[in-house]
Coordinates of C-alpha atoms in Angstrom, one line a residue:
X104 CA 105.2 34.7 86.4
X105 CA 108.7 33.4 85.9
X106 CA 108.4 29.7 87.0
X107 CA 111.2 26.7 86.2
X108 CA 110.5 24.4 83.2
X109 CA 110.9 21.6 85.5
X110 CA 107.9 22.9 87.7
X111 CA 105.6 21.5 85.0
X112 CA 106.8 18.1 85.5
X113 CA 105.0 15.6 87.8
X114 CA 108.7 14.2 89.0
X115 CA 111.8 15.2 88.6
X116 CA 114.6 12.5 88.2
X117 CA 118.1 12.2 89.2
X118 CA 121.3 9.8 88.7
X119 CA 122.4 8.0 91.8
X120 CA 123.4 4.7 92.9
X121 CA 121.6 1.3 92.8
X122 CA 121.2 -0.8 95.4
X123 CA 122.5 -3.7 95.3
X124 CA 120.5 -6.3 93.9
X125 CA 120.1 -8.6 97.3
X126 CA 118.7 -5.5 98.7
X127 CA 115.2 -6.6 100.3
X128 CA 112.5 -4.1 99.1
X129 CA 110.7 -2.0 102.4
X130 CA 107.9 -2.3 103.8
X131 CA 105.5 0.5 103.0
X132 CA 104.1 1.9 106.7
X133 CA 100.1 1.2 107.3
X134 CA 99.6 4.5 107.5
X135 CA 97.3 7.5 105.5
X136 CA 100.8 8.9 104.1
X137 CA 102.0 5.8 103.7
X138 CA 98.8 4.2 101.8
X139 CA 99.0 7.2 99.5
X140 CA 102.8 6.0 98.7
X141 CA 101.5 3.1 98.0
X142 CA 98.2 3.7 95.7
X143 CA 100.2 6.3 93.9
X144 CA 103.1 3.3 93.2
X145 CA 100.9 0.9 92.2
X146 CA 98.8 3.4 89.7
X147 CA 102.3 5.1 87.9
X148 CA 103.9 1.6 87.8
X149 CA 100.6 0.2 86.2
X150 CA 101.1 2.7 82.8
X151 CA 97.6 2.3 82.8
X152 CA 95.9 6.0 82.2
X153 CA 92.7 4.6 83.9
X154 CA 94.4 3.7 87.0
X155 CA 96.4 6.8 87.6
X156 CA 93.1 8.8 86.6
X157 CA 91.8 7.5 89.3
X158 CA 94.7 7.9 91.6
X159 CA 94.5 11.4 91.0
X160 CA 90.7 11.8 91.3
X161 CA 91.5 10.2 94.9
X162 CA 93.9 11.5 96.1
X163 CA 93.7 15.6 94.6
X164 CA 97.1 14.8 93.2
X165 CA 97.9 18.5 91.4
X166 CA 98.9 16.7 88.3
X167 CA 97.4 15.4 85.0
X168 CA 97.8 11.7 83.4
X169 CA 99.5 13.0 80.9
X170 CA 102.9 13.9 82.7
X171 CA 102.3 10.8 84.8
X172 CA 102.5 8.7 81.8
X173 CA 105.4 10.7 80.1
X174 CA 107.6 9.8 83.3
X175 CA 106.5 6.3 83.2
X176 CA 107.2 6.2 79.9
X177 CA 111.0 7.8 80.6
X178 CA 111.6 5.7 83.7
X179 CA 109.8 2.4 83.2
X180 CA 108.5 2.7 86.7
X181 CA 110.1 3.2 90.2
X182 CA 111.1 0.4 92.4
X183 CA 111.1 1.6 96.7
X184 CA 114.6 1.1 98.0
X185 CA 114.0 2.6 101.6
X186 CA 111.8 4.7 103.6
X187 CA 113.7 7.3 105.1
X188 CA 110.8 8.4 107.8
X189 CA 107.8 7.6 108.3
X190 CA 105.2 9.4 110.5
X191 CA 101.1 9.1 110.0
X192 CA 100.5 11.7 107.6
X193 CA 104.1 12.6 106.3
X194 CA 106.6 9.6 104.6
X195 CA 110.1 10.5 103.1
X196 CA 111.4 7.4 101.1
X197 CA 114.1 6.7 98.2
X198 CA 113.1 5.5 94.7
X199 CA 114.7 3.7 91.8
X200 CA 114.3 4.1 88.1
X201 CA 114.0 0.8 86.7
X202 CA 115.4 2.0 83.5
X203 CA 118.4 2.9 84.7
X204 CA 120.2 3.3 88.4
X205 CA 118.5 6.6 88.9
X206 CA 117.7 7.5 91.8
X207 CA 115.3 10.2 93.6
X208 CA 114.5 11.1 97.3
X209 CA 110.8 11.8 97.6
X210 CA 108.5 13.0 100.8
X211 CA 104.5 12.7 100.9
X212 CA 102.5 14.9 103.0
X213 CA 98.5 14.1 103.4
X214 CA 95.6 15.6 104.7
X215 CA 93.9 15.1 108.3
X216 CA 90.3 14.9 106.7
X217 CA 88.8 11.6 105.4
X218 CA 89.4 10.7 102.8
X219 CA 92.7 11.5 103.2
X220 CA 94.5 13.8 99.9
X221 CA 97.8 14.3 99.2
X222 CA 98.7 17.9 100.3
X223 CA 102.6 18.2 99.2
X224 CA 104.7 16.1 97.4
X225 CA 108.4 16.0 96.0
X226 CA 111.0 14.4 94.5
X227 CA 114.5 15.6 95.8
X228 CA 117.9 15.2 93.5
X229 CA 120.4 13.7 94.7
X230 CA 123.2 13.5 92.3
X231 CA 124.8 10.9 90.4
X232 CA 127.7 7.8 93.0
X233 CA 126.1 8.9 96.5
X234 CA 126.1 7.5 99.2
X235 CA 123.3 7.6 102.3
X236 CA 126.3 9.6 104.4
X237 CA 126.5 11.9 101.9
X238 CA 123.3 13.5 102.6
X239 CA 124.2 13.7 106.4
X240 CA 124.2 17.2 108.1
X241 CA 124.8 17.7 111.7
X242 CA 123.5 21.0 114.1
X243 CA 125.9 23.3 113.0
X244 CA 124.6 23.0 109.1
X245 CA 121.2 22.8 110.4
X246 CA 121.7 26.1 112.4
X247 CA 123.9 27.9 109.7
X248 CA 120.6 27.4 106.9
X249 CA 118.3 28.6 109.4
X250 CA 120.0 31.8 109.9
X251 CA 121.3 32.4 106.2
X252 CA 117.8 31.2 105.0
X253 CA 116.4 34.1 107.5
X254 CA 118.9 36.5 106.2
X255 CA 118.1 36.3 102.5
X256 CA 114.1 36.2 103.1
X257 CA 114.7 39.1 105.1
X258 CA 116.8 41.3 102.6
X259 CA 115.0 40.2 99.4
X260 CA 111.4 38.5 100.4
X261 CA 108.9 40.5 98.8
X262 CA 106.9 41.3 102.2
X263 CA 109.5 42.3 104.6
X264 CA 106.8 41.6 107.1
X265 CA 106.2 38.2 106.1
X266 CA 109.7 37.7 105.8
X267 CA 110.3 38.4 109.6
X268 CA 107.9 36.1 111.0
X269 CA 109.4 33.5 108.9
X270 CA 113.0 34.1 110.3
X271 CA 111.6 34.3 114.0
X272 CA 109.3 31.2 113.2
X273 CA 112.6 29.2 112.2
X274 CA 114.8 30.5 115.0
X275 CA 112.7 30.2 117.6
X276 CA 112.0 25.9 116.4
X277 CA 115.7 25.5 115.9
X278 CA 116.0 27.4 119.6
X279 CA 113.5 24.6 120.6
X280 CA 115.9 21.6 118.8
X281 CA 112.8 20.9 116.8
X282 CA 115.0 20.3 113.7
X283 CA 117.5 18.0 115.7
X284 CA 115.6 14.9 114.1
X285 CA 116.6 15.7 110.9
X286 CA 119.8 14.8 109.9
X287 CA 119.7 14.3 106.3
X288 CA 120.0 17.3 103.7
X289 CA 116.5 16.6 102.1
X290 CA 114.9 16.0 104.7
X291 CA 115.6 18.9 106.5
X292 CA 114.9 20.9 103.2
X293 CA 111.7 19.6 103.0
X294 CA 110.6 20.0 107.0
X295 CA 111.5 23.7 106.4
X296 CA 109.6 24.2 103.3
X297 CA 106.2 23.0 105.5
X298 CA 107.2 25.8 107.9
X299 CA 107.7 28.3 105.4
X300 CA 104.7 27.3 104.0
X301 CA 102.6 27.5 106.6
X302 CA 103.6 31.1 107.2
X303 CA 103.8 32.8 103.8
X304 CA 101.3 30.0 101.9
X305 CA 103.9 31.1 98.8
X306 CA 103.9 28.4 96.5
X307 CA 107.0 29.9 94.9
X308 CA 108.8 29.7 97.6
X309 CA 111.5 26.7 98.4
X310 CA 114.0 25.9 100.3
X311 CA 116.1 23.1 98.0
X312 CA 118.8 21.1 99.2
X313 CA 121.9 19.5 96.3
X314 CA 124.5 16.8 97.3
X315 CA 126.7 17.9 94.7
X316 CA 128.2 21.0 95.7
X317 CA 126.5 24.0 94.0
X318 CA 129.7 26.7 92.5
X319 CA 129.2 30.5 94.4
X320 CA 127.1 32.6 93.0
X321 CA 128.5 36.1 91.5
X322 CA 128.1 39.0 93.7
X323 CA 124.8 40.7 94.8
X324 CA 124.7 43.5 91.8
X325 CA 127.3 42.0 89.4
X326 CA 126.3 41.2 85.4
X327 CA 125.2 37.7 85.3
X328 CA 127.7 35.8 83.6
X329 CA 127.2 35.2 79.5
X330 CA 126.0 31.8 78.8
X331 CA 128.5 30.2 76.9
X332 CA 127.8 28.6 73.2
X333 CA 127.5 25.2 74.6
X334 CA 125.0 26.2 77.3
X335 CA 122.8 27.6 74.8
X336 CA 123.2 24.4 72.4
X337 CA 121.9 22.6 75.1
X338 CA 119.3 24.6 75.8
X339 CA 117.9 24.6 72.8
X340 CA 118.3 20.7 72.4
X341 CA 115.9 20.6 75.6
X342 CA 113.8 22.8 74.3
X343 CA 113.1 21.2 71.3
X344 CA 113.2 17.8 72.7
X345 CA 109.2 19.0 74.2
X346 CA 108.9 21.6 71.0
X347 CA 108.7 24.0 73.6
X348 CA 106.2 23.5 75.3
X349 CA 103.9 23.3 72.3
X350 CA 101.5 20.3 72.5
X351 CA 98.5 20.9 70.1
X352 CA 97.5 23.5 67.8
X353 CA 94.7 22.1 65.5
X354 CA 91.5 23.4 63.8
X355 CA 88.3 21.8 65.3
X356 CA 84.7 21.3 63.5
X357 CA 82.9 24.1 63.4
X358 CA 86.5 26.3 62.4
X359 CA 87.7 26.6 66.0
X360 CA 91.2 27.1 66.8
X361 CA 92.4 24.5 69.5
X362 CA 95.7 25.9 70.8
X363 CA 97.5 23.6 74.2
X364 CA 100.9 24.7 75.4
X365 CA 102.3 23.8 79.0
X366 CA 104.8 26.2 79.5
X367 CA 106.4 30.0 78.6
X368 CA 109.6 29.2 76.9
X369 CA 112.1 31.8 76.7
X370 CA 111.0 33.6 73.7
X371 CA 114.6 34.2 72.2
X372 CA 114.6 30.3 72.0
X373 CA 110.7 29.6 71.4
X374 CA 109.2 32.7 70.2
X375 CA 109.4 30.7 66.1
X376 CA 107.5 28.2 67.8
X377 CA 104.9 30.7 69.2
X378 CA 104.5 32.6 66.0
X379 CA 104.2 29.3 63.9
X380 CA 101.3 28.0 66.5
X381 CA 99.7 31.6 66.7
X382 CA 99.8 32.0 62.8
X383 CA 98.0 28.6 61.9
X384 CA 95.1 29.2 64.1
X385 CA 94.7 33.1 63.1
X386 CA 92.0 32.2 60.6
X387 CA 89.9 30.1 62.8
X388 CA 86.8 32.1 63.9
X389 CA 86.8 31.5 67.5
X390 CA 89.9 29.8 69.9
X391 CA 89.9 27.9 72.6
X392 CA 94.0 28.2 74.8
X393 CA 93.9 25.1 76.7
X394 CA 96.3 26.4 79.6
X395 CA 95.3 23.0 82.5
X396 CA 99.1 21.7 82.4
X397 CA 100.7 25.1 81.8
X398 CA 103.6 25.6 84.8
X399 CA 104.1 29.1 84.1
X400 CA 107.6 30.6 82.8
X401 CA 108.8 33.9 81.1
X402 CA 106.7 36.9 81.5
X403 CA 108.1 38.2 78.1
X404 CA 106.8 34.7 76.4
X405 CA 103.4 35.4 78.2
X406 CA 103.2 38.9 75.9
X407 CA 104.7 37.8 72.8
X408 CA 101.5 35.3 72.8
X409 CA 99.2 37.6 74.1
X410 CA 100.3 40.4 71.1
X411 CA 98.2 38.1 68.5
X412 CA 95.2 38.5 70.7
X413 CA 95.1 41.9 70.5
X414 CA 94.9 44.4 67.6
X415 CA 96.2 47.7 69.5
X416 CA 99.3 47.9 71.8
X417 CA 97.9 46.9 75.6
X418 CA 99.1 47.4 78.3
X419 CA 99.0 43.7 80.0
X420 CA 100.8 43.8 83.8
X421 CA 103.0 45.1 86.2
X422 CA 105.9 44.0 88.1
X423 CA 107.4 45.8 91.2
X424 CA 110.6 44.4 92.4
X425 CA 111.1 45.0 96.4
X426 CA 115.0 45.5 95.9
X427 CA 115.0 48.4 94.0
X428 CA 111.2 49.6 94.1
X429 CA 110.7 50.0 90.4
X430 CA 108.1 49.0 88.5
X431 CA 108.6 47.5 85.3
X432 CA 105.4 47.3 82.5
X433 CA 104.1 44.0 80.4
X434 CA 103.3 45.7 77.1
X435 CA 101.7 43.7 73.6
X436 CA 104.5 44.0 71.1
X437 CA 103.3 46.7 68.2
X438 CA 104.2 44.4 65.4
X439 CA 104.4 40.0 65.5
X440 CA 105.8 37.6 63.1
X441 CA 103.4 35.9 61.0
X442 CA 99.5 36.7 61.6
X443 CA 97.5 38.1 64.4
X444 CA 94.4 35.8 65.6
X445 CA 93.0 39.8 66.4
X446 CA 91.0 41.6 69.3
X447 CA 87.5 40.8 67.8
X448 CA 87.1 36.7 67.5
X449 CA 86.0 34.9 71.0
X450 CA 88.8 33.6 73.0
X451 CA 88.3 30.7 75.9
X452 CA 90.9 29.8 78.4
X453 CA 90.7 26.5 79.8
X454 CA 92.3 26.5 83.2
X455 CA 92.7 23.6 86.0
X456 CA 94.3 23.8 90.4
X457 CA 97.3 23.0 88.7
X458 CA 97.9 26.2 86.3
X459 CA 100.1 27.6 87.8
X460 CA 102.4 31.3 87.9
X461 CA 103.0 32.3 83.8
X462 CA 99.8 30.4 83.1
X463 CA 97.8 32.2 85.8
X464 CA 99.0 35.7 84.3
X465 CA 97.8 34.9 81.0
X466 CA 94.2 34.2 82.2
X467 CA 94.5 36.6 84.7
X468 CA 95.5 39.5 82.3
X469 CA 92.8 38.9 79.6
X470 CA 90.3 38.2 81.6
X471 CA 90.6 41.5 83.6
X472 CA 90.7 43.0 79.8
X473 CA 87.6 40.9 78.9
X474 CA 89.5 39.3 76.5
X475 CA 89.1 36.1 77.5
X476 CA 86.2 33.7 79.2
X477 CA 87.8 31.8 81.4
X478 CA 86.8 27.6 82.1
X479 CA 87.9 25.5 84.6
X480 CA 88.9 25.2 87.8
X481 CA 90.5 28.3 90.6
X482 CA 94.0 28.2 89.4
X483 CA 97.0 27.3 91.7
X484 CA 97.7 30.8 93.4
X485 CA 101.2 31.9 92.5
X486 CA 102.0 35.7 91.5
X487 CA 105.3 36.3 92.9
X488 CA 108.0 35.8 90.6
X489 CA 111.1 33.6 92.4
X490 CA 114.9 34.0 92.1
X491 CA 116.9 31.1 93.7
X492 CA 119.7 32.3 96.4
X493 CA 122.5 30.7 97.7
X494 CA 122.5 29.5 101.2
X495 CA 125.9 27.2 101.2
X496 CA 127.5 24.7 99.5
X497 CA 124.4 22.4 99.3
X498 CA 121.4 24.0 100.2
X499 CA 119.5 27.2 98.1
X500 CA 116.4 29.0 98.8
X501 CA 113.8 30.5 96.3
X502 CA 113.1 33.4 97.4
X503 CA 109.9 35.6 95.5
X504 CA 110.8 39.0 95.3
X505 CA 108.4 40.8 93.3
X506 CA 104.9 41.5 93.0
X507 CA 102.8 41.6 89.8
X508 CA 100.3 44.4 89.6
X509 CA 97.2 44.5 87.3
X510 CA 96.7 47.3 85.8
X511 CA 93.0 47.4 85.7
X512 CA 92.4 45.3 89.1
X513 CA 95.6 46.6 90.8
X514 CA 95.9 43.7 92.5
X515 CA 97.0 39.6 91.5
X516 CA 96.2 35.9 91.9
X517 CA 98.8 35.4 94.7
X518 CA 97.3 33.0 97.1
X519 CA 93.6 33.0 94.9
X520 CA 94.3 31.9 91.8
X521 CA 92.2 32.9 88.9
X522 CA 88.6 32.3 89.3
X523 CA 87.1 31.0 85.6
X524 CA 83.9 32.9 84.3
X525 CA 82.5 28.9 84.1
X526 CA 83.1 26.9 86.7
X527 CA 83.5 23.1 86.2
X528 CA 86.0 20.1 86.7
X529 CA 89.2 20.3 84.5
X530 CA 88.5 17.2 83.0
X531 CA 85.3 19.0 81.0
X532 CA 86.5 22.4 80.2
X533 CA 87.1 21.4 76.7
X534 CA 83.9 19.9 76.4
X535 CA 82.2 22.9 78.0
X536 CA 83.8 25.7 76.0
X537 CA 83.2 23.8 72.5
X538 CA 79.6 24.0 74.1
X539 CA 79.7 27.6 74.8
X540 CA 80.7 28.5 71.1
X541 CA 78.0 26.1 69.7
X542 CA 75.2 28.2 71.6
X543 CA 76.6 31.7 70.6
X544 CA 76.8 30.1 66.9
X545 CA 72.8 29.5 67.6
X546 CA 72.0 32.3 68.7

């Protein structure tokens, strides 16, 4: 379902102040959170795919080489200016983009098994001149996040059940001072995003955390403001600075459509790009949607592509909204631009842990219509579609506040993921469908 553009990146990057040169790099902890700081350093700042491969393979890391080596490409590498906290399996530390005085605030959570795995990882923004006191918050701002935080999940959460044990589970810690250690912004975001966690195992929901102070959000109710020309512009330049999302769409031997994509773009924006992709593979006699680095995005983007799949109007997926209990329908559009691939020709979705929300609904939807054989790996587990919320000046919440209904399985992939029809590693879905097709060509 809906899911940020920036969800599908393995870091996201920030301006901030250097350090000053004389500054004497840190000592990374001898501990398991620490050691994975310090493999996963050593394998991005290598640019070496081979070594970050195997980083990943090591370590679980829920990413793929390729975004690893498009950030190192962007940053040149990160050098550690501090470690914020460090505890055996969690680490919170600071990093510089050796490109440029970037700066990012980043946490580390690993597993208690052996060999240890990276379980949670981020990379917090901080904002461009700050200082360490900047990010300073003191009991009062600690205690006014827990209760807002508790009030929002509570009015718009999409179990209200759920929701409740959250706010009790949160007021009864801060009742307990067991957030009086943390006294920076991020790192209090990112202590209450394990407890969250922990309760509603929502990988939607977040609990973020800005220097620079965030303007007020209009009224609960109230039109959206417009975007504004400039605002769009902009959009657009992003957008087509990653051609939307659009990685491949080639013809393989044998006639068979290779279509890769990592996100949903909005289609008012991306649906050319969509139709341009969808058209040049329609003649192919069999495609394979390689969906392993796809983040998710805009349902409306997840049916647009879905239409040239289809030769009748079908009825894809349903999303109830708590707020107002109304269900909205996911329908294939009647009539596309350009060519339809069509309901007949064989259709395999390559899938990986780290598909994720739009991505998972795509598989999810055509396999439950037989559309689609599904190869990979049990997708990430994320149904719930998120809208961030306002908490102060500094801090926001993501709060999920639907829930997406199948209409054939009445249920989702919240908390499952999709399972594929063949199961194998990520790394030899490709190789495995293409394999697939060749037998049914035998046969």
């Amino acid at each position: 379902m809906i899911c940020k553009i920036a969800s599908t990146l393995f870091l996201t990057l920030v301006v901030g102040v250097a350090p000053t040169k004389a500054q004497t790099p840190p000592v990374i902890p001898k501990t398991p959170a620490g050691t994975a700081l310090g493999a996963w350093l050593g394998a991005f700042n290598s640019g070496d795919s081979t070594q970050m491969a195997e980083y990943i393979r090591t370590y679980q890391w829920p990413q793929s080489v390729h975004e690893a080596l498009y950030f190192r490409q962007m940053s040149g590498g990160f050098d550690l200016i501090t470690i914020e906290r460090s505890e055996p399996r969690h680490i919170e530390f600071t990093l510089r983009e050796r490109h440029s005085p970037m700066i990012a605030y980043g946490a580390i959570d690993v597993s208690d098994d052996v060999p240890i795995r990276v379980t949670n990882s981020v990379v917090q923004a901080l904002g461009p001149n700050v200082s360490a006191a900047a990010l300073r918050i003191n009991a009062s701002a600690r205690r006014h996040v827990v209760e807002r935080a508790a009030a929002l999940l509570d009015s718009f959460y999409v179990s209200p059940d759920i929701a409740k044990r959250m706010g009790d589970s949160m007021r009864t810690l801060l009742a307990r001072r067991s957030y009086d250690g943390y006294d920076n912004g991020p790192g209090f975001a990112m202590r209450l995003n394990h407890e969250l966690s922990g309760i509603s195992h929502d990988k939607h929901l977040r609990v973020n955390y800005r220097v620079r102070a965030i303007p007020p959000e209009p009224p609960e109710g109230s039109t959206p403001p417009t975007p504004t020309t400039a605002e769009i512009a902009q959009e657009r330049r992003e957008l087509d600075n990653i051609n939307c999302g659009f990685r491949k769409a080639e013809q393989l031997d044998g006639n068979v459509g290779y279509l890769k994509f990592d996100m949903f773009a909005d289609p008012e924006i991306c649906g050319p790009t969509a139709a341009a992709a969808m058209t040049f593979l329609a003649g192919t006699r069999a495609l394979i949607i390689d969906l392993r680095d796809n983040g998710g995005g805009s349902p409306a983007m997840v049916a647009l592509i879905a239409s040239y799949l289809f030769d009748h109007r079908t009825h894809l997926n349903d999303l109830w909204t708590r707020s107002t209990g109304k269900t909205e329908e996911f329908w294939t559009q009647d009539t596309v631009t350009g060519r339809r691939f069509g309901g007949e020709k064989p259709i395999y979705i390559l899938t990986a842990a780290r598909t994720f929300s739009g991505g998972e609904e795509f598989a999810y939807d055509l396999k439950a219509l037989k559309r689609a054989t599904i190869v990979g790996e049990t997708t990430g587990g994320g149904a719930h579609p998120v809208r961030d919320r306002q908490i102060d000046d500094h801090f926001t919440i993501g709060v999920p506040y639907a829930r997406a209904i199948n209409p054939i399985t009445h249920t989702n992939w919240e908390g499952v993921g999709v399972e594929p029809d063949v199961k194998v590693p990520a790394i030899d879905a490709l190789a495995t469908a293409q394999r697939l097709l060749s037998d049914t060509t035998r046969h």
